[in-house]
Amino acid sequence: MSRIQQHLSAAKEAGKKILVAYVVNGDPFPEATLPTLQKMVEQGVDIIELGVPFSDPMAEGPVIQKGHERALVHHTSLKGTLQLVKTFRKTNQTTPIVLMGYANPVERFGYHAFAKAAAEAGVDGLLTVDLPPEEVVDLKKELDANGLDNIFLLAPTTTVERAKKIAALASGFLYYVSLKGVTGAGHLDVADVKQKLDAFGELTDLPLCVGFGIKDPATAKAIAELADGVVIGSVLVEKMGQMEKNSADEIANAVGEIVGGIRRAI
Amino acid sequence: MNSKETVNTASVDYAQFPDSEGRFGIFGGRFVSETLIHALDELEDIYYRLKDDPDFQAEFDKDLAHYVGRPSPLYFAERWTRELGGAKIFLKREDLNHTGAHKVNNTIGQALLAKFTGKKRVIAETGAGQHGVATATVAARLGLKCRVYMGSEDVKRQALNVYRMKLLGAEVFPVTSGSRTLKDAMNEAMRDWATNVDDTFYIIGTAAGPHPYPELVRDFQCVIGREAREQCLTQTGKLPDALVACVGGGSNAIGLFHPFLTDTSVKMYGVEAGGLGLDSGKHAAPLNRGIPGVLHGTRTYLMEDENGQIIETHSVSAGLDYPGVGPEHSWLKDIGRVNYVAINDDEALAAFRKLTLTEGIMPALESAHAMAYVEKLAPQMSKDQIIIANLSGRGDKDILTVAALDGITV
């Protein structure tokens, strides 16, 4: 059983909602990431979603775009991200880590080499925004062979018929994109989310986590009542951007505080 | 990923590409986030239903004839031919189209598709502004709301086209992320599309992006090659020996090349932007110096660093200043059907002046890259041979750029 499945089954047994939290590796500077991840764990995060910076992050809103840009100033790479995970694993062998990013850096690394290196580093899953089910086939074979979960997205525009196919391929958890748009957008409609989740929930036994547009404890609470878990990202990345001049520990504490607030709310 | 295939190009059935998955060999595909899949499925359905529909084709042909002014002439550049002393040079005059470039062939076609979907808002990305103008033009004509994404650097470089779009009722949205040029404008247009997918039609300007865009843009632009083939046969009694066209995203080139692909005697040259020289690293020539990767919804040759980050490109011509290229060109390169070469900024500028002085035709700086390659190619060919070069756009928009390089403020 994968680390993600173990962790999520345990959460389910305890009747706990799943909290997934996203930051960009290397944002706002490389030394900030490790203490931030550790603080997030302390404050009750279940799954770390670690953003791999890319020059052209097409699905991101302005806040996370800037996070990618800040990280790239320091030449943060996919290789460097695996190195960071390796370091994190020295003191934490239990918290699942999913890398979230775009196809091209993985293509450049090579699917086979990447899957092997990621598994060795202690990565548990991969979410590649621009690899929908039709395009992820070759990469997924390599991920499967190395015990890594490929995390699939469901969107408000996904038909039930298509969602069925996606659910059949998925492992770990399913990520429901709560709105049409980019990360951090401000028009999340809870009633809409409920309607879609009711339909999708019947298709799978995997946990459904909802992300995009969850900005504060109140929204997180409202969404957590409908889903198995929530994903937060922009709210953390925004804080990290504001604290560019602060120390790594100060950044880690501030991010931890937000994570803790959401944890208590859901 | 190994992209090379061993192919006997004479036996390729080009009409079968893209395949049912939207691929040209390993290239193409649909690399977008889940949110956009449904819209692309819908577009594919509509396009496949309409492409062979006689009423749709008749409406497209009518617009091309009476609104765009087609067919565009195939002009024998006699004086230039004499000066170069080799093959006869014919220019396909896409510069004479309404709005001054080939771009409008595609925006007319996509606007008809938009009309059919009932969507009331169109968006576009633009580099030099030609596609933005062509989109704003058809939007004005059909009464559609129009927003054009343009890198803030390009907004500065192409002030004239920005104002032109505004006069046409479009909103020009400056993009300040990333390198602030065409690729970033395309990112932002994709984000807009994902947000407003219910009521918005995305008019992509080149034969790139996710399937079915490379196919439908190509099909709309193929009017260039179909006309040129017929005109050449009528005027000279034979097929051309060589075709030359500039390649940024590559829509004018694929439009000229595609109807000739099965004519095995016709050689083809796609001309990329060599910028300050291929060895300088400051160019926009992914087919010459890039490697296959994934960007903007498609797998194709890209300019990127060793970590897979897309790198900034350089070209004197904003319309070629793009790190990727349409996926069909990547495939045609790998199977060896088309030769992709590069022309530097200086050579393109010289050709811009040369054609202006010799033939009284001022080419766009993009098209000037093709003209510069003709200057190299024609003298190596014999006098009874024929070159067709695509004069994809007129150079009026570039006068200020050329003047600035001369140190003149107009």
XYZ file of C-alpha atoms in Angstrom:
676
model
C 0.000 0.000 0.000
C 1.403 3.388 -0.973
C 2.192 6.058 1.580
C -0.682 8.153 0.206
C -3.195 5.321 0.597
C -1.940 4.450 4.083
C -2.201 8.033 5.197
C -5.628 8.597 3.691
C -7.089 5.372 5.074
C -5.876 6.352 8.522
C -7.454 9.785 8.159
C -10.700 8.210 7.070
C -10.768 5.842 10.048
C -10.155 8.738 12.382
C -13.006 10.635 10.720
C -10.605 13.375 9.753
C -10.829 15.591 6.672
C -7.736 15.589 4.461
C -5.720 18.757 4.204
C -3.479 19.104 1.165
C -1.201 22.139 1.060
C 0.778 23.502 -1.885
C 3.912 25.596 -1.973
C 6.402 26.097 -4.795
C 9.839 24.626 -4.244
C 12.428 27.390 -4.036
C 9.908 30.151 -3.382
C 10.748 32.829 -2.366
C 14.301 31.439 -1.990
C 15.605 27.856 -1.780
C 16.395 27.778 1.963
C 12.779 28.633 2.857
C 11.198 25.459 1.506
C 12.419 22.752 3.899
C 11.491 24.540 7.171
C 8.156 25.529 5.604
C 7.313 21.915 4.754
C 8.265 20.810 8.254
C 6.134 23.528 9.816
C 3.184 22.583 7.584
C 3.438 19.000 8.868
C 3.551 20.213 12.471
C 0.373 22.194 11.855
C -1.536 19.200 10.586
C -1.104 18.955 6.844
C -1.874 15.476 5.477
C -0.346 15.682 2.020
C 2.323 18.047 0.808
C 1.838 19.179 -2.747
C 5.178 20.535 -3.849
C 5.141 22.783 -6.895
C 7.905 22.263 -9.444
C 8.569 25.676 -10.954
C 8.035 26.077 -14.694
C 8.616 29.022 -17.009
C 5.081 28.804 -18.439
C 2.641 27.734 -15.709
C -0.514 27.917 -17.805
C -3.051 26.832 -15.184
C -1.873 29.192 -12.474
C -3.371 32.492 -11.441
C -1.172 35.556 -10.864
C -0.240 34.657 -7.261
C 1.242 31.240 -8.044
C 2.754 32.464 -11.326
C 4.818 34.885 -9.248
C 5.816 32.018 -6.952
C 7.171 30.132 -9.976
C 8.991 33.238 -11.173
C 10.599 33.829 -7.764
C 11.740 30.198 -7.599
C 13.176 30.329 -11.118
C 15.305 33.355 -10.249
C 17.213 30.841 -8.099
C 17.260 28.260 -10.931
C 15.129 25.815 -8.962
C 14.824 22.677 -11.101
C 13.076 19.320 -11.089
C 16.396 17.700 -10.143
C 16.775 20.144 -7.280
C 13.234 19.395 -6.173
C 13.984 15.679 -5.920
C 17.059 16.564 -3.879
C 14.882 18.597 -1.517
C 12.460 15.693 -1.067
C 15.405 13.442 -0.247
C 16.510 15.868 2.464
C 12.962 16.146 3.839
C 12.736 12.344 4.042
C 15.735 12.191 6.392
C 13.492 13.381 9.207
C 10.022 12.512 7.917
C 9.125 9.131 6.433
C 5.368 9.387 6.835
C 3.943 12.536 5.195
C 3.106 11.880 1.536
C 4.572 14.256 -1.037
C 2.990 14.833 -4.430
C 4.929 16.850 -6.989
C 2.739 19.207 -8.976
C 3.945 20.739 -12.191
C 3.989 20.731 -15.951
C 4.982 18.159 -18.531
C 8.057 19.701 -20.098
C 10.549 19.441 -17.220
C 9.532 15.770 -16.797
C 9.887 15.165 -20.567
C 13.332 16.686 -20.440
C 14.337 14.528 -17.469
C 13.025 11.457 -19.311
C 9.993 9.522 -18.066
C 11.899 6.405 -17.064
C 14.737 8.226 -15.332
C 12.340 10.581 -13.590
C 10.052 7.901 -12.168
C 13.009 5.979 -10.813
C 14.700 9.038 -9.315
C 11.448 10.331 -7.816
C 10.699 7.019 -6.113
C 14.245 6.858 -4.748
C 13.964 10.395 -3.415
C 10.786 9.548 -1.510
C 8.176 11.158 -3.744
C 4.745 9.489 -3.568
C 2.802 10.921 -6.464
C 2.801 13.226 -9.434
C 0.210 15.674 -10.673
C 1.046 17.017 -14.116
C -1.424 19.718 -15.041
C -0.999 19.431 -18.804
C -0.985 15.635 -18.997
C -4.654 14.645 -19.173
C -5.430 10.892 -19.216
C -4.925 10.617 -22.994
C -1.404 12.039 -22.801
C -0.167 10.545 -19.525
C -0.221 6.907 -20.713
C 3.536 6.472 -21.245
C 4.504 8.335 -18.097
C 1.949 6.462 -16.004
C 3.508 3.131 -16.968
C 6.789 4.326 -15.509
C 5.087 5.739 -12.409
C 3.196 2.483 -11.865
C 6.385 0.478 -12.208
C 7.926 2.575 -9.441
C 4.957 2.578 -7.087
C 4.092 6.240 -7.640
C 0.499 7.476 -7.845
C -0.559 9.624 -10.765
C -3.032 12.160 -9.410
C -5.792 12.994 -11.879
C -7.838 16.161 -12.087
C -11.587 16.387 -12.494
C -13.020 19.712 -13.611
C -16.461 21.327 -13.636
C -16.437 20.704 -17.396
C -15.652 16.989 -17.035
C -18.625 14.898 -18.108
C -19.747 12.035 -15.883
C -18.885 9.581 -18.631
C -15.339 10.898 -18.798
C -15.046 11.079 -15.020
C -15.850 7.354 -14.912
C -12.873 6.597 -17.143
C -10.607 8.865 -15.140
C -11.713 7.308 -11.852
C -10.852 3.881 -13.233
C -7.262 4.990 -13.941
C -6.756 6.945 -10.747
C -4.964 5.979 -7.564
C -4.127 7.906 -4.387
C -6.847 10.517 -4.515
C -8.797 12.528 -7.063
C -8.379 16.258 -7.260
C -11.541 18.174 -8.123
C -10.849 21.602 -9.605
C -13.641 23.594 -7.987
C -14.058 26.261 -10.625
C -13.508 27.085 -14.267
C -10.351 29.101 -14.252
C -6.923 29.294 -12.707
C -5.532 28.706 -9.244
C -6.469 31.342 -6.685
C -9.500 32.605 -8.603
C -12.209 34.257 -6.559
C -15.484 32.906 -7.849
C -15.918 29.588 -6.084
C -19.580 28.563 -5.859
C -20.220 26.055 -3.080
C -23.570 24.907 -4.485
C -21.930 24.145 -7.846
C -19.205 22.171 -6.142
C -21.756 20.140 -4.201
C -23.694 19.222 -7.293
C -20.594 17.977 -9.127
C -19.149 16.178 -6.123
C -22.398 14.321 -5.573
C -22.193 13.044 -9.143
C -18.457 12.227 -9.090
C -18.488 10.754 -5.575
C -20.580 7.850 -6.783
C -17.954 6.878 -9.341
C -15.052 6.153 -7.022
C -13.929 4.867 -3.646
C -10.906 7.151 -3.746
C -10.960 10.289 -1.623
C -12.061 13.435 -3.457
C -10.103 16.546 -2.560
C -11.196 19.962 -3.751
C -8.868 22.775 -4.719
C -8.632 26.094 -6.630
C -10.267 29.097 -4.923
C -10.119 28.010 -1.256
C -8.746 31.052 0.488
C -9.715 31.065 4.142
C -10.917 28.836 6.989
C -14.577 29.621 6.241
C -14.429 28.456 2.588
C -12.301 25.506 3.610
C -14.921 24.500 6.159
C -17.796 24.855 3.696
C -15.992 22.742 1.084
C -14.732 20.166 3.606
C -18.334 19.437 4.529
C -18.910 18.290 0.943
C -15.624 16.540 0.173
C -13.050 14.231 1.710
C -10.500 16.982 1.769
C -9.399 20.423 0.659
C -6.344 21.736 -1.173
C -4.925 25.150 -0.340
C -2.185 26.888 -2.287
C -2.519 30.492 -3.394
C -3.143 31.736 0.145
C 0.205 30.255 1.232
C 2.137 31.348 -1.846
C 0.806 34.880 -1.463
C 2.113 35.038 2.101
C 5.509 33.694 1.005
C 5.716 36.353 -1.681
C 5.028 39.084 0.861
C 7.806 37.740 3.082
C 10.539 37.593 0.466
C 12.828 39.668 2.703
C 12.158 37.695 5.881
C 14.131 34.744 7.202
C 13.312 31.152 6.316
C 12.040 30.471 9.835
C 9.778 33.515 9.823
C 8.295 32.386 6.521
C 7.853 28.835 7.790
C 6.078 30.070 10.921
C 3.734 32.356 8.988
C 2.797 29.595 6.538
C 2.390 27.147 9.408
C -0.006 29.520 11.106
C -2.278 29.692 8.058
C -2.178 25.909 7.671
C -3.047 25.507 11.374
C -6.000 27.864 11.036
C -7.414 25.865 8.131
C -6.726 22.571 9.910
C -8.774 23.672 12.924
C -11.611 24.870 10.685
C -12.182 21.630 8.759
C 12.487 10.711 -26.500
C 13.627 9.459 -29.879
C 11.778 11.459 -32.484
C 13.492 10.295 -35.628
C 11.559 8.081 -37.947
C 12.794 6.470 -41.101
C 10.208 7.298 -43.687
C 9.984 7.105 -47.435
C 8.276 10.458 -47.913
C 6.924 9.488 -51.335
C 4.665 6.896 -49.720
C 3.300 9.022 -46.871
C -0.428 9.674 -47.001
C -0.318 13.220 -45.665
C -4.096 13.505 -45.628
C -4.176 10.951 -42.780
C -2.433 13.364 -40.415
C -3.121 14.308 -37.727
C -4.277 10.830 -36.673
C -7.343 10.199 -34.528
C -5.421 11.314 -31.429
C -4.396 14.580 -33.024
C -0.831 13.476 -33.629
C 1.683 13.892 -36.411
C 4.043 11.023 -35.549
C 5.151 11.776 -31.986
C 4.175 15.441 -32.334
C 0.911 17.262 -31.662
C -1.636 15.904 -29.203
C -3.623 17.667 -26.559
C -1.529 18.687 -23.566
C -3.963 20.862 -21.640
C -5.528 20.857 -18.219
C -8.711 18.854 -17.722
C -10.877 22.000 -17.732
C -10.244 22.586 -21.452
C -10.736 19.023 -22.688
C -14.471 19.363 -23.069
C -14.164 22.564 -25.122
C -11.589 20.921 -27.403
C -13.827 17.871 -27.859
C -16.660 20.198 -28.747
C -14.531 22.166 -31.197
C -13.319 18.964 -32.824
C -16.899 17.712 -33.227
C -18.072 20.965 -34.762
C -15.087 21.242 -37.048
C -15.300 17.678 -38.343
C -18.996 18.152 -38.971
C -18.501 21.433 -40.855
C -15.268 20.903 -42.749
C -16.929 18.871 -45.480
C -20.256 20.655 -45.271
C -20.889 22.385 -48.626
C -22.782 25.292 -47.033
C -19.971 26.019 -44.593
C -17.345 25.817 -47.333
C -19.423 28.047 -49.581
C -19.697 30.674 -46.870
C -15.955 30.475 -46.191
C -15.142 30.766 -49.908
C -17.528 33.677 -50.301
C -15.898 35.589 -47.455
C -12.444 34.864 -48.837
C -13.479 36.172 -52.249
C -15.484 39.255 -51.328
C -14.117 40.274 -47.930
C -10.465 39.189 -48.079
C -10.078 39.726 -51.831
C -8.941 36.272 -52.894
C -7.458 34.774 -54.902
C -4.275 36.658 -54.103
C -2.022 37.093 -57.141
C 0.948 34.900 -57.948
C 3.337 37.577 -59.131
C 6.419 36.956 -61.290
C 9.190 39.114 -59.807
C 10.964 39.660 -63.087
C 13.505 42.288 -62.133
C 14.533 40.506 -58.935
C 14.804 37.236 -60.879
C 17.076 38.902 -63.445
C 19.292 40.367 -60.736
C 19.740 37.058 -58.967
C 20.368 35.307 -62.275
C 18.876 31.930 -61.395
C 15.441 30.391 -60.923
C 12.295 32.338 -61.779
C 10.833 33.822 -58.605
C 7.105 34.011 -58.075
C 5.644 35.739 -55.045
C 2.377 34.590 -53.526
C 0.912 37.956 -52.574
C -0.741 37.328 -49.198
C 0.261 40.903 -48.352
C -2.589 42.041 -50.590
C -5.243 40.403 -48.427
C -7.565 42.582 -46.372
C -5.649 43.514 -43.169
C -2.374 42.929 -44.965
C -1.350 39.361 -44.186
C -2.295 35.694 -44.465
C -3.624 35.725 -40.888
C -7.123 36.726 -41.975
C -7.694 33.440 -43.883
C -7.654 31.679 -40.537
C -9.607 34.232 -38.506
C -12.396 34.200 -41.099
C -12.589 30.426 -40.794
C -12.482 30.340 -36.997
C -14.992 33.190 -36.714
C -17.399 31.110 -38.784
C -16.856 28.245 -36.345
C -17.429 30.644 -33.431
C -20.639 31.797 -35.034
C -21.754 28.205 -35.304
C -21.051 27.530 -31.593
C -23.143 30.566 -30.661
C -20.362 31.948 -28.450
C -20.459 35.727 -28.297
C -16.938 36.456 -27.167
C -13.634 35.740 -28.898
C -10.105 35.975 -27.543
C -6.747 35.806 -29.281
C -3.034 36.045 -28.572
C -0.803 38.179 -30.715
C 2.891 38.942 -31.105
C 3.414 41.537 -33.817
C -0.272 42.341 -33.721
C -1.199 40.964 -37.155
C -3.273 38.097 -35.797
C -4.777 40.454 -33.204
C -5.810 42.846 -35.947
C -7.198 40.020 -38.086
C -9.201 38.752 -35.103
C -10.460 42.217 -34.126
C -11.485 42.696 -37.754
C -13.675 39.609 -37.991
C -15.053 40.271 -34.498
C -16.113 43.761 -35.572
C -17.788 42.335 -38.642
C -19.712 39.697 -36.693
C -20.470 41.891 -33.677
C -18.491 39.678 -31.258
C -16.826 40.908 -28.109
C -13.071 40.652 -28.540
C -10.094 40.668 -26.206
C -6.551 40.338 -27.519
C -3.691 39.274 -25.239
C -0.360 40.841 -26.075
C 2.925 40.824 -24.168
C 3.608 44.238 -22.678
C 6.964 44.340 -24.500
C 5.160 43.805 -27.805
C 2.548 46.423 -26.888
C 5.423 48.898 -26.741
C 7.078 47.632 -29.944
C 3.869 47.562 -32.000
C 1.983 50.677 -30.941
C 0.397 51.132 -34.349
C -1.259 47.719 -34.395
C -2.397 48.199 -30.790
C -4.271 51.330 -31.775
C -5.613 49.611 -34.882
C -7.143 46.890 -32.721
C -8.672 49.470 -30.418
C -10.208 51.299 -33.367
C -11.733 47.967 -34.376
C -13.438 47.782 -30.995
C -11.178 45.169 -29.404
C -9.747 45.352 -25.931
C -5.963 44.910 -25.910
C -4.793 43.296 -22.690
C -1.068 43.775 -21.951
C 0.519 40.681 -20.380
C 3.209 41.416 -17.801
C 4.165 37.880 -16.755
C 7.242 35.920 -17.856
C 9.129 37.351 -20.818
C 6.172 39.614 -21.733
C 6.039 38.466 -25.354
C 3.992 36.132 -27.548
C 4.443 32.975 -25.467
C 3.204 34.741 -22.349
C 0.273 36.212 -24.264
C -0.627 32.645 -25.251
C -0.411 31.479 -21.613
C -2.765 34.265 -20.599
C -5.213 33.550 -23.415
C -5.310 29.894 -22.289
C -6.065 31.039 -18.733
C -8.865 33.287 -19.962
C -10.256 30.431 -22.013
C -10.228 28.062 -19.025
C -12.098 30.692 -17.004
C -14.675 31.703 -19.617
C -14.921 28.510 -21.598
C -18.746 28.547 -21.661
C -19.146 31.741 -23.653
C -15.721 32.256 -25.246
C -14.161 30.998 -28.474
C -10.347 31.032 -28.565
C -9.087 32.013 -32.031
C -5.505 30.696 -32.072
C -3.357 32.506 -34.609
C -1.040 29.819 -35.844
C -1.011 26.123 -36.679
C 0.007 25.245 -33.122
C -1.715 24.673 -29.789
C -3.746 21.609 -28.786
C -5.575 19.406 -31.300
C -7.675 20.266 -33.337
C -6.113 23.744 -33.757
C -3.036 22.727 -35.805
C -5.320 20.877 -38.189
C -8.030 23.470 -38.604
C -5.647 26.430 -38.893
C -3.721 24.487 -41.541
C -6.901 23.673 -43.419
C -8.003 27.314 -43.446
C -4.551 28.436 -44.627
C -4.293 25.758 -47.336
C -6.125 28.136 -49.656
C -2.670 29.714 -50.161
C -1.103 26.544 -51.537
C -4.141 25.428 -53.507
C -4.304 28.753 -55.319
C -0.536 28.915 -55.843
C -0.470 25.412 -57.330
C -3.233 26.199 -59.794
C -1.836 29.633 -60.657
C 1.619 28.210 -61.268
C 0.248 25.521 -63.580
C -1.799 28.120 -65.461
C 0.976 30.704 -65.744
C 3.952 28.433 -66.399
C 2.464 25.117 -67.428
C 4.322 23.230 -64.691
C 4.759 22.812 -60.966
C 7.307 24.889 -59.049
C 10.651 23.323 -58.146
C 10.872 24.936 -54.734
C 8.651 26.598 -52.141
C 9.953 29.050 -49.561
C 8.076 30.420 -46.536
C 8.987 31.839 -43.141
C 8.198 29.797 -40.034
C 7.335 31.213 -36.634
C 4.378 29.124 -35.539
C 4.303 28.212 -39.205
C 0.752 28.824 -40.432
C 1.647 30.600 -43.673
C 4.260 27.943 -44.421
C 1.995 24.964 -43.785
C -0.726 26.682 -45.826
C 1.609 26.957 -48.802
C 3.369 23.588 -48.379
C 0.534 21.244 -47.579
C -1.209 21.133 -50.985
C 2.196 20.283 -52.553
C 3.350 17.603 -50.097
C 2.555 14.727 -52.434
C 4.255 16.461 -55.376
C 7.584 14.742 -54.788
C 9.474 16.966 -57.254
C 8.717 20.084 -55.221
C 11.386 20.936 -52.631
C 10.317 22.933 -49.609
C 12.201 25.341 -47.389
C 10.841 26.652 -44.086
C 12.822 29.665 -42.918
C 13.223 30.241 -39.182
C 14.414 33.390 -37.438
C 18.172 33.130 -36.949
C 18.216 36.340 -34.863
C 21.800 37.284 -34.079
C 23.001 33.934 -35.443
C 22.278 30.314 -34.519
C 25.496 30.051 -32.515
C 24.732 33.209 -30.517
C 21.856 31.500 -28.740
C 19.794 34.608 -29.486
C 17.403 33.366 -32.118
C 13.981 31.807 -32.572
C 14.858 28.657 -34.500
C 13.573 25.611 -32.575
C 13.582 23.372 -35.675
C 17.259 24.183 -36.243
C 18.452 24.143 -32.658
C 15.645 22.992 -30.352
C 14.531 19.609 -29.045
C 11.068 18.039 -28.780
C 9.060 19.010 -25.708
C 5.615 20.108 -24.556
C 4.304 23.669 -24.535
C 0.966 25.358 -25.157
C -0.933 22.143 -25.563
C 1.269 20.380 -28.092
C 4.432 18.292 -28.420
C 6.828 19.961 -30.788
C 10.389 21.260 -31.158
C 11.093 23.896 -28.498
C 13.796 26.253 -27.344
C 14.487 25.212 -23.770
C 17.288 24.835 -21.244
C 18.690 21.630 -19.737
C 15.959 21.671 -17.054
C 13.091 21.898 -19.536
C 12.412 25.586 -18.897
C 11.374 27.503 -21.998
C 13.988 30.105 -22.882
C 13.544 33.568 -24.264
C 13.921 33.968 -27.977
C 15.137 36.805 -30.124
C 14.178 38.006 -33.562
C 13.960 41.414 -35.177
C 10.504 40.314 -36.272
C 7.982 40.067 -33.434
C 5.875 37.575 -35.417
C 8.668 34.972 -35.460
C 9.738 35.596 -31.867
C 8.319 32.361 -30.438
C 10.106 29.389 -28.791
C 7.908 26.706 -30.357
C 6.518 25.800 -33.758
C 3.455 24.045 -35.146
C 3.688 20.265 -34.556
C 3.223 19.342 -38.218
C 6.445 21.192 -39.069
C 8.281 19.185 -36.408
C 7.036 16.021 -38.054
C 7.839 17.198 -41.606
C 11.341 17.986 -40.407
C 11.871 14.563 -38.842
C 10.568 12.620 -41.833
C 12.715 14.800 -44.083
C 10.004 16.190 -46.356
C 10.761 19.869 -45.622
C 14.148 21.538 -45.093
C 14.231 24.033 -42.258
C 16.861 26.732 -42.532
C 17.533 29.993 -40.700
C 18.029 33.609 -41.726
C 19.601 36.207 -39.408
C 18.165 39.606 -38.508
C 20.659 41.410 -40.758
C 19.941 39.231 -43.770
C 16.194 39.717 -43.304
C 16.589 43.490 -43.039
C 18.704 43.546 -46.198
C 16.045 41.544 -48.048
C 13.355 43.919 -46.771
C 15.202 46.796 -48.467
C 16.099 44.792 -51.541
C 12.560 43.741 -52.386
C 11.274 47.250 -51.676
C 13.810 48.821 -54.063
C 13.731 46.123 -56.719
C 10.065 45.282 -56.981
C 8.331 48.129 -55.154
C 6.947 45.625 -52.659
C 7.629 46.137 -48.981
C 7.511 42.764 -47.176
C 6.759 42.277 -43.494
C 9.966 41.530 -41.579
C 8.627 38.004 -41.043
C 8.219 37.458 -44.784
C 11.584 39.161 -45.397
C 13.191 36.054 -43.835
C 11.728 33.977 -46.664
C 12.845 36.587 -49.201
C 16.401 36.503 -47.831
C 16.501 32.735 -48.312
C 15.295 33.162 -51.897
C 18.325 35.394 -52.443
C 20.529 32.460 -51.466
C 18.560 29.747 -53.223
C 17.680 31.274 -56.600
C 21.262 31.722 -57.869
C 21.973 28.036 -57.159
C 19.099 26.975 -59.400
C 18.826 27.063 -63.190
C 16.890 29.647 -65.164
C 14.181 27.242 -66.211
C 13.378 26.373 -62.618
C 10.695 28.020 -60.513
C 10.548 29.178 -56.906
C 7.326 30.212 -55.193
C 7.984 32.318 -52.121
C 5.212 33.248 -49.736
C 4.994 36.981 -49.228
C 2.919 36.415 -46.137
C 2.414 40.025 -45.074
C 3.084 43.628 -45.943
C 5.764 45.660 -44.230
C 3.939 48.854 -43.319
C 3.750 47.746 -39.683
C 7.551 47.451 -39.581
C 8.453 50.885 -40.939
C 9.001 52.302 -37.450
C 11.224 49.344 -36.476
C 13.360 49.761 -39.595
C 13.524 53.538 -39.124
C 14.637 53.093 -35.507
C 17.438 50.760 -36.659
C 18.471 53.530 -39.070
C 18.488 55.952 -36.129
C 15.570 57.874 -37.569
C 12.494 58.968 -35.612
C 9.526 59.170 -37.938
